[in-house]
Amino acid sequence: MTSQVSKTVLRLEAEDIRALKDGINFKKNQEDGKCYIIYKGKDKIRACVNQCKHQGGLFIKDIEDMDGRTVRCTKHYWKLNVATMEYVNPPDSFMQDELEAVLSDTDGSLELVELNPPDPWTAEPREAQELHAGEIMLTYITHACMELKGGNKRMMFDPWLIGPAFARGWWLLHEPPSDAMDRLSQADLIYISHMHSDHLSYPTLQRLSKKRPDIPIYVGDTSRPVFWYLEKSRVNLTNINVVPFGVWQNVNEHLRFMILMDGVHPEMDTCLIVEYKGILLYIKETNSKNSAADLNESIRKSCPNILTWTPVPGSVLDLALALNDPSNRRVITEPPNGTKIYKDSWDFDLYLDELNASVSAEIFKYKSWIQYYYNWAGFKDYNLVIRVTETDDDFKPLKGGYDYLVDFLDLSFPAARPERDHAYEEIKNRVNVMRHVVLNGRLWDDLYIGFNNRMSRDPDVYHHKFWNHFQTELPLSAPDWDRFLQIACETDVPNESSNGCALS
């Protein structure tokens, strides 16, 4: 089976999106000449290649269409309803292969992303078999972590059980069940969707590795490796399996799973489909942001016979019963009364001490670390100037901290903003997180997603290229700070006031 791949086939800027009319729009990629159909609905944008699945003819607007939803093929007059991606003439024939329409919530741009093959799980089908009560059990642990039991095999997903995520920015809301770590170490395999620390938790894996370093862990073959930071983390895991997208992984004769490329962030994120006895059980995919309660309420109103589940740690869903009779009260088992659901204590000091230790690192005695670091990062040829200010916890400039400019047009470090027209951004970073990121060559997600910085822009435009580089494209190996110190000790004058300003 060929692995699944992804590519952006068309990008529209915010002004192009605003120019789209309601209903059907035809757009051409000026680089390769390929044409695409974009349907702008009330609350959704759908898109596809302008090519009929019958014999490859081009579509044009259907003059007989009164609703502005269908197009007509110029070869054999087949008709496609672009609002549903169904062929209406001839009826009951095909579904059009749909492109992922990814609308940015930062700069308003739209990318059409093609996944090929689009539905790889339809290959190598298995005949569905009868399921029995207790055969397929889904247990919610905490955050994104769940356990799936299929027959005598158990899978765990995205285990974040202890410690913070995004440096010091996120902490667990729910208390994991008391046996969560034992469940994790006894699982048959673990799936980790992507490298963000609320899914790939090194504190959790550190504890796991002491019990079972050889536990099988599966990740997708993303362009930014999920475990790119493993060596630096000093976590001893010896059985990490990087698998191609869209290829079935057999656990036993009944259970298999497939890792799929995420349509929004194919360079780093993945989703999962699991099949047991020929029945597709679980798909984890990107959805619009809303609360579980809001989603459940919406489903109940439109489909009152559909079972919804808002789990708490330790609650269990019997999928076999749910598929056979959603009204059965035994479908969902809640944890015993008195079970602790929400966390009320966190081991802050252990992790904050690690961050604070970075503040007094030797490299920060020398101002030349700034040039060395940004040269290592390798982002340039972009007309953006940033001002970076190290701050205390309240984002007030830190006495003895660094405050500097970086001009990414030529990767220089001016004393004042240049005279030319340029985009400008001021970034205030909590010093312990910023220095931890710099010292260890970590991605800026710890700052940006972890709420450890404050930003202002002039003009107020999100610079996707800049943030994407520092959040996904930094070098895989940390800066060679030993080499830097050898050079700095000979050429630079120590700045003693910048050292030893650790936060309490």
PDB file of N, CA and C in Angstrom, residues 32 40 52 97 139 201 205 223 257 264-265 323 341 343 425 468:
ATOM      1  N   ASP A  32       0.669  26.607 -11.866  1.00  0.00           N
ATOM      2  CA  ASP A  32       0.588  25.384 -12.681  1.00  0.00           C
ATOM      3  C   ASP A  32      -0.627  25.351 -13.593  1.00  0.00           C
ATOM      4  N   LYS A  40     -18.626  28.569  -1.295  1.00  0.00           N
ATOM      5  CA  LYS A  40     -18.713  29.365  -0.072  1.00  0.00           C
ATOM      6  C   LYS A  40     -20.133  29.281   0.461  1.00  0.00           C
ATOM      7  N   CYS A  52     -13.961  16.164 -13.468  1.00  0.00           N
ATOM      8  CA  CYS A  52     -15.018  15.185 -13.270  1.00  0.00           C
ATOM      9  C   CYS A  52     -14.419  13.799 -13.040  1.00  0.00           C
ATOM     10  N   ASP A  97     -13.897  13.757  -4.727  1.00  0.00           N
ATOM     11  CA  ASP A  97     -12.801  13.835  -3.762  1.00  0.00           C
ATOM     12  C   ASP A  97     -12.651  15.282  -3.315  1.00  0.00           C
ATOM     13  N   THR A 139     -11.702   3.985  27.658  1.00  0.00           N
ATOM     14  CA  THR A 139     -11.615   4.622  28.977  1.00  0.00           C
ATOM     15  C   THR A 139     -10.929   5.971  28.855  1.00  0.00           C
ATOM     16  N   SER A 201       4.429  14.026  26.361  1.00  0.00           N
ATOM     17  CA  SER A 201       4.838  14.546  27.669  1.00  0.00           C
ATOM     18  C   SER A 201       6.109  13.843  28.117  1.00  0.00           C
ATOM     19  N   LEU A 205       6.816  10.316  30.068  1.00  0.00           N
ATOM     20  CA  LEU A 205       7.609   9.262  29.445  1.00  0.00           C
ATOM     21  C   LEU A 205       8.867   8.952  30.239  1.00  0.00           C
ATOM     22  N   SER A 223       7.265  15.434   8.691  1.00  0.00           N
ATOM     23  CA  SER A 223       8.515  16.057   8.248  1.00  0.00           C
ATOM     24  C   SER A 223       9.309  16.586   9.440  1.00  0.00           C
ATOM     25  N   PHE A 257      -4.624  -0.575  13.137  1.00  0.00           N
ATOM     26  CA  PHE A 257      -4.793   0.876  13.174  1.00  0.00           C
ATOM     27  C   PHE A 257      -4.019   1.509  12.032  1.00  0.00           C
ATOM     28  N   VAL A 264      -4.528  20.014   8.425  1.00  0.00           N
ATOM     29  CA  VAL A 264      -4.219  21.395   8.786  1.00  0.00           C
ATOM     30  C   VAL A 264      -2.720  21.592   8.982  1.00  0.00           C
ATOM     31  N   HIS A 265      -2.087  20.674   9.715  1.00  0.00           N
ATOM     32  CA  HIS A 265      -0.659  20.782   9.988  1.00  0.00           C
ATOM     33  C   HIS A 265       0.036  19.467   9.596  1.00  0.00           C
ATOM     34  N   LEU A 323     -22.827   0.419  19.922  1.00  0.00           N
ATOM     35  CA  LEU A 323     -23.160   0.165  18.523  1.00  0.00           C
ATOM     36  C   LEU A 323     -24.448  -0.627  18.390  1.00  0.00           C
ATOM     37  N   ILE A 341     -11.993  14.130  40.593  1.00  0.00           N
ATOM     38  CA  ILE A 341     -12.079  14.444  39.169  1.00  0.00           C
ATOM     39  C   ILE A 341     -11.115  15.561  38.780  1.00  0.00           C
ATOM     40  N   LYS A 343      -7.892  18.229  39.514  1.00  0.00           N
ATOM     41  CA  LYS A 343      -6.664  18.367  40.288  1.00  0.00           C
ATOM     42  C   LYS A 343      -6.755  19.580  41.208  1.00  0.00           C
ATOM     43  N   GLU A 425       7.486  44.004  15.340  1.00  0.00           N
ATOM     44  CA  GLU A 425       6.790  43.261  16.394  1.00  0.00           C
ATOM     45  C   GLU A 425       7.609  43.317  17.681  1.00  0.00           C
ATOM     46  N   ASN A 468       5.849  30.224  11.932  1.00  0.00           N
ATOM     47  CA  ASN A 468       5.934  28.828  11.501  1.00  0.00           C
ATOM     48  C   ASN A 468       7.377  28.325  11.564  1.00  0.00           C
TER      49      ASN A 468
END
